[in-house]
Short mmCIF file of C-alpha atoms and ligand atoms in Angstrom, two decimals:
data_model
loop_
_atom_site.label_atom_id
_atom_site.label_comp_id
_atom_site.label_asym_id
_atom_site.label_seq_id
_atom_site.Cartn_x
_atom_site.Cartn_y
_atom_site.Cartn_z
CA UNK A 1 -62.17 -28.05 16.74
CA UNK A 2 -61.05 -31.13 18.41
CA UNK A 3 -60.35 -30.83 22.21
CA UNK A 4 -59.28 -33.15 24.47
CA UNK A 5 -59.37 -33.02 28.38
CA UNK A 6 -56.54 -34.70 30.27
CA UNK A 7 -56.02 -35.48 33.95
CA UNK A 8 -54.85 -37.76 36.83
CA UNK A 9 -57.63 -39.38 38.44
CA UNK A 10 -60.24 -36.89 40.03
CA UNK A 11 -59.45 -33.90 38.81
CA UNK A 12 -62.67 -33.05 37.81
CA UNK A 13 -62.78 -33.67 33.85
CA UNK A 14 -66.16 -35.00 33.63
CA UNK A 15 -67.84 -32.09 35.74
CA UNK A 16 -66.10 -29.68 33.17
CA UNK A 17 -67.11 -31.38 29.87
CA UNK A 18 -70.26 -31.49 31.41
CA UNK A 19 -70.49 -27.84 32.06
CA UNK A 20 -68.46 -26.64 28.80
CA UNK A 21 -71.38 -28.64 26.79
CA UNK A 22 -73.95 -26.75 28.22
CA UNK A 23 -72.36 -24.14 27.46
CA UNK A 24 -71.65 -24.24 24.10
CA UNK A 25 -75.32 -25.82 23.78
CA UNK A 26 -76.40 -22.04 24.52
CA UNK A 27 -74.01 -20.78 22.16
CA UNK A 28 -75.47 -23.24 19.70
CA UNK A 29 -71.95 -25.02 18.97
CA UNK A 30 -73.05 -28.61 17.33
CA UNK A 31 -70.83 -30.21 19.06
CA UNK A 32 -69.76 -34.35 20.54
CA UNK A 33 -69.40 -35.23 23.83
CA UNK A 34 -67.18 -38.33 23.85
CA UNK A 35 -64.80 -40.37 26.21
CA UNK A 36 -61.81 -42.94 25.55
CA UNK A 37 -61.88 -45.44 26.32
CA UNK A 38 -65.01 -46.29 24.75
CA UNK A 39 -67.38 -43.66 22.99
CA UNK A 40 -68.55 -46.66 20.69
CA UNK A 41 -70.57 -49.85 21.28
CA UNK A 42 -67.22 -51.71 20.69
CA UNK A 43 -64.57 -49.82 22.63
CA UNK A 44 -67.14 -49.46 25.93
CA UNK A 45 -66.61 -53.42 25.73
CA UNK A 46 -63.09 -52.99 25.61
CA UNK A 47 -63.28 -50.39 28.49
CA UNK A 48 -64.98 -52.88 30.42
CA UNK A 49 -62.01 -55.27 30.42
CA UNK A 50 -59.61 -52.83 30.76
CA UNK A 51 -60.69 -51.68 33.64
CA UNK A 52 -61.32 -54.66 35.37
CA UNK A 53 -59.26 -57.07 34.38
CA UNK A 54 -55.48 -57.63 35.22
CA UNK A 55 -53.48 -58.14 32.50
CA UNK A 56 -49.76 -57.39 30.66
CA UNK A 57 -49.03 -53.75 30.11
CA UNK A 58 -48.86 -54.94 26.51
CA UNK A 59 -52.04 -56.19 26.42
CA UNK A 60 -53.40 -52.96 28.23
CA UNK A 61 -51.22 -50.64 25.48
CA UNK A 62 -52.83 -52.60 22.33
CA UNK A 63 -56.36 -52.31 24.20
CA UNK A 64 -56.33 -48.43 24.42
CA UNK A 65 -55.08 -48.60 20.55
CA UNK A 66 -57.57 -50.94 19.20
CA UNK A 67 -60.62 -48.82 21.29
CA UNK A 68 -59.04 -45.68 20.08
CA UNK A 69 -58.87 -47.03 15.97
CA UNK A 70 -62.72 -48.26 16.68
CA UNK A 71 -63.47 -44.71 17.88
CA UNK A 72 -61.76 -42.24 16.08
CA UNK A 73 -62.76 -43.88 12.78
CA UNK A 74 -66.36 -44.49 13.69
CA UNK A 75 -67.25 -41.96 16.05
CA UNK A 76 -64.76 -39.11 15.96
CA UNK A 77 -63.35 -38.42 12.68
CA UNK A 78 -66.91 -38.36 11.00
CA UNK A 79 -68.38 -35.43 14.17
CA UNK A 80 -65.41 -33.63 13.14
CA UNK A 81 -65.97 -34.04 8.95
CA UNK A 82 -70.04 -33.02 9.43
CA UNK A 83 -68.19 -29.31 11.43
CA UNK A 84 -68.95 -30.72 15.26
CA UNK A 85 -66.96 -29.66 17.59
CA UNK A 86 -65.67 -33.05 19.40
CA UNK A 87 -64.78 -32.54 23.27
CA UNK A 88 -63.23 -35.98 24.20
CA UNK A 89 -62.17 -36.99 27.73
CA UNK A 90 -59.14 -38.58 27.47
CA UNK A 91 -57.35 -39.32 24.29
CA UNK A 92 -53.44 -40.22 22.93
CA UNK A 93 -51.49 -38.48 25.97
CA UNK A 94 -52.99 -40.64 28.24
CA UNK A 95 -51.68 -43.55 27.12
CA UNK A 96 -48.30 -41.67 26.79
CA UNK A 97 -48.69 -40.13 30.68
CA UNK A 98 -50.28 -43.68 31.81
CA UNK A 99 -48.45 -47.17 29.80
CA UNK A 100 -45.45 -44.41 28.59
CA UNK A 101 -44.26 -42.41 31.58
CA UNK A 102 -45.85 -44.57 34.50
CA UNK A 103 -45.73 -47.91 33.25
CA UNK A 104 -42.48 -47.73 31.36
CA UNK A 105 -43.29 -48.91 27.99
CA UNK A 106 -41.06 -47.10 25.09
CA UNK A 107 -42.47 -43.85 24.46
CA UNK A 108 -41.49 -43.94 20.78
CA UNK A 109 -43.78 -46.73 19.94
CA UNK A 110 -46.19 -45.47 22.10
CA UNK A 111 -46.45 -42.34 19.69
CA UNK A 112 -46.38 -44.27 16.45
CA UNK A 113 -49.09 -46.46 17.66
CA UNK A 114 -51.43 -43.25 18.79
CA UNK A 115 -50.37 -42.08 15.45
CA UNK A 116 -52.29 -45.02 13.68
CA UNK A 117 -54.65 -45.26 15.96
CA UNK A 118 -55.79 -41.52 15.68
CA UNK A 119 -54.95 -41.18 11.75
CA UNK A 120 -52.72 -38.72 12.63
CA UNK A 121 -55.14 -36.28 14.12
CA UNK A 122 -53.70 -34.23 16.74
CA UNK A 123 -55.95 -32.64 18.74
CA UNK A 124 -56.32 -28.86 18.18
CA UNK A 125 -55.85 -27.93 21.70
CA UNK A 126 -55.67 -30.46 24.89
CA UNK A 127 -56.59 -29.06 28.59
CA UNK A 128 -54.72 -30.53 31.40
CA UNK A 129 -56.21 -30.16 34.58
CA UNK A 130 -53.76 -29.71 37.10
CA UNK A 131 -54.63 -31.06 40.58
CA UNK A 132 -51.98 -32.79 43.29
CA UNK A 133 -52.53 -36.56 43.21
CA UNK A 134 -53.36 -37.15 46.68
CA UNK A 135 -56.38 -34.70 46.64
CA UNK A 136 -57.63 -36.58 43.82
CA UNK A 137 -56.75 -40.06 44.81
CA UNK A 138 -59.13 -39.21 47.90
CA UNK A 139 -61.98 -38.58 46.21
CA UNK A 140 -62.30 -41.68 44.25
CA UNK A 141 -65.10 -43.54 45.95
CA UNK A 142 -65.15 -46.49 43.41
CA UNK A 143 -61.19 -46.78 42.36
CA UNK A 144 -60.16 -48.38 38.74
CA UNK A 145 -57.45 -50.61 38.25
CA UNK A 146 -55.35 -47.10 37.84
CA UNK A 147 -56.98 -45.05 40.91
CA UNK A 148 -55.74 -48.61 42.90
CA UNK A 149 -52.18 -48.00 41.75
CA UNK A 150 -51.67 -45.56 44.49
CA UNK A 151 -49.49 -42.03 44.93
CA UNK A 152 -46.63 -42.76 43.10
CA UNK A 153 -47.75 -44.24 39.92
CA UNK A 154 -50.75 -41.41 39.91
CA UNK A 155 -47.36 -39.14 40.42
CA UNK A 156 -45.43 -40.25 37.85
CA UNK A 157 -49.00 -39.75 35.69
CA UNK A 158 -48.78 -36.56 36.12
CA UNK A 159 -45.33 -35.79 35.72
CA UNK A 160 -45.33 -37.40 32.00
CA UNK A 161 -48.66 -35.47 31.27
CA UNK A 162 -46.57 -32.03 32.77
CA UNK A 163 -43.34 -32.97 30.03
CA UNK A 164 -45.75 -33.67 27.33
CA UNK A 165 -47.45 -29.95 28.16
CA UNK A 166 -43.67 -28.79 27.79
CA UNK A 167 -42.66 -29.96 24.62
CA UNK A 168 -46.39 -29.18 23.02
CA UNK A 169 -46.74 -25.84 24.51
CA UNK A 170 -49.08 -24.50 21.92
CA UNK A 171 -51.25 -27.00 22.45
CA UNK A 172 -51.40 -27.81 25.55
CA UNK A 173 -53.28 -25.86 28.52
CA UNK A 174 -52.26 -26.42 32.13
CA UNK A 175 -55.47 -25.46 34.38
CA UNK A 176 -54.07 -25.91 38.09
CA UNK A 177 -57.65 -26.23 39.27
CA UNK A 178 -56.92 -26.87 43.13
CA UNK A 179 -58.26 -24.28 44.56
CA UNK A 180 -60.81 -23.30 41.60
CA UNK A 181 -64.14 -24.18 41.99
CA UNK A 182 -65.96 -26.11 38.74
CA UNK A 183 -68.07 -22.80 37.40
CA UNK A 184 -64.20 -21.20 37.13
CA UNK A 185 -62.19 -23.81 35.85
CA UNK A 186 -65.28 -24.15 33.37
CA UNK A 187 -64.70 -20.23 32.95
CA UNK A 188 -61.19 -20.26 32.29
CA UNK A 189 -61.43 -22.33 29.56
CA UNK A 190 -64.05 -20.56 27.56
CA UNK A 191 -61.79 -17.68 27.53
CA UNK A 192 -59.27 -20.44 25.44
CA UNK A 193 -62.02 -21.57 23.16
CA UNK A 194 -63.41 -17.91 22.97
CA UNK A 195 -61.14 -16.91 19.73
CA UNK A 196 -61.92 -19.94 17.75
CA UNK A 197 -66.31 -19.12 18.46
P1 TYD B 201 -62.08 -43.48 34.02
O1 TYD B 201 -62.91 -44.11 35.06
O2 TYD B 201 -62.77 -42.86 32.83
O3 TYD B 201 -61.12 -42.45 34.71
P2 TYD B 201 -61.12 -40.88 34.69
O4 TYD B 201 -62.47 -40.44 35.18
O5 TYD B 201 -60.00 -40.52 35.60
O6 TYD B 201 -60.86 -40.47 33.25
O7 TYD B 201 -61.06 -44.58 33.53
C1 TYD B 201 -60.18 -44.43 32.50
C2 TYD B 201 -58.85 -44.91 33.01
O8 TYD B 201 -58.03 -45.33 31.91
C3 TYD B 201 -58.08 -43.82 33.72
O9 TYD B 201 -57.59 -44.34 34.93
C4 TYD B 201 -56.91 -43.51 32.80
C5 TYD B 201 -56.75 -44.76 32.02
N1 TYD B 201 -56.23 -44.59 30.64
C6 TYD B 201 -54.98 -45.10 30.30
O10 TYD B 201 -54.29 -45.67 31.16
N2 TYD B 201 -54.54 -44.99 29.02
C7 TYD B 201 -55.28 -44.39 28.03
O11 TYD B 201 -54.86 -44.32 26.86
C8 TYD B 201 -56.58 -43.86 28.39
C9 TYD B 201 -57.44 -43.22 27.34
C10 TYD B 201 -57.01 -43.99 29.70
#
């Protein structure tokens, strides 16, 4: 299984992946906790400059899609060849929801490039966690380049990840987690992955 966790910022992704690993640890799932950008020596690099460095939305599209190539082939596509499950925070409909939808590049090329870059692996189911942008926004304590963008580009974020969910309903899981604490948004989800243990 490959599963990918999507968000807007502060949703709480990481204390989920964290939790569905330990999880699955019990369970004794071999699994690969992973995160884009980076994951690999090379694309943490190129996470570093993304994140804090101003630059074209061109440049910032390529980026994600050269750390993405570097990761899936190194990192991801062999985890999933040796049976690991991969859980990977963030992946292809982030750059669709984040340089597509809020940043306005073409949405077409957006999908061939994620198409290269990911050797056409879809992902095998995708959670969104579903939280309102403000509540999230304010619980940033060190905001990226993105978190800095403020309400309406977060909105507009979350409105592309929302029309991606539509069109991709079967693989695509909206968790509105606002008023769910992190043991039942953790829950919720194992009852997804449940049929494929
Ligand atoms: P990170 O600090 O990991 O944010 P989060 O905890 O919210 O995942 O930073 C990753 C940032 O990169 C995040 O703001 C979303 C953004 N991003 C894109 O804009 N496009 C992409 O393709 C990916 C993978 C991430």
């Amino acid at each position: 299984m490959f599963i990918t966790f999507e968000g807007t910022e502060g949703c709480g992704k990481s204390t989920l992946i964290r939790n569905l690993s330990t999880r699955l640890q019990t369970l004794g799932v071999p699994h690969l906790v992973t995160r884009e950008p980076g994951g690999t020596r090379t694309a943490e690099e190129i996470r570093k400059i993304i994140l804090n460095e101003e630059m074209d939305p061109l440049t910032e599209l390529f980026l994600y899609e050269a750390a993405r190539a570097e990761h899936f082939k190194t990192t991801i596509a062999p985890a999933l060849k040796q049976g690991n499950w991969v859980l990977c925070d963030r992946f292809t409909d982030s750059t669709l929801a984040y340089q597509g939808y809020a940043r306005g590049i073409q949405l077409p090329m957006i999908r061939t490039l994620n198409r290269i870059a990911s050797q056409r692996r879809s992902p095998d189911l995708t959670f969104f966690l579903d939280l309102p942008v403000e509540i999230g926004l304010s619980r940033a304590s060190d905001p990226n380049r993105f978190e800095r963008e403020g309400v309406e580009f977060q909105k507009k974020v979350r409105k592309g990840f929302l029309e991606i969910a539509k069109k991709e309903k079967k693989r695509f899981r909206v968790i509105r987690v606002t008023d769910l604490d992190p043991e039942q948004v953790c829950e919720k989800v194992m009852r997804a992955l449940r049929k494929h243990l």
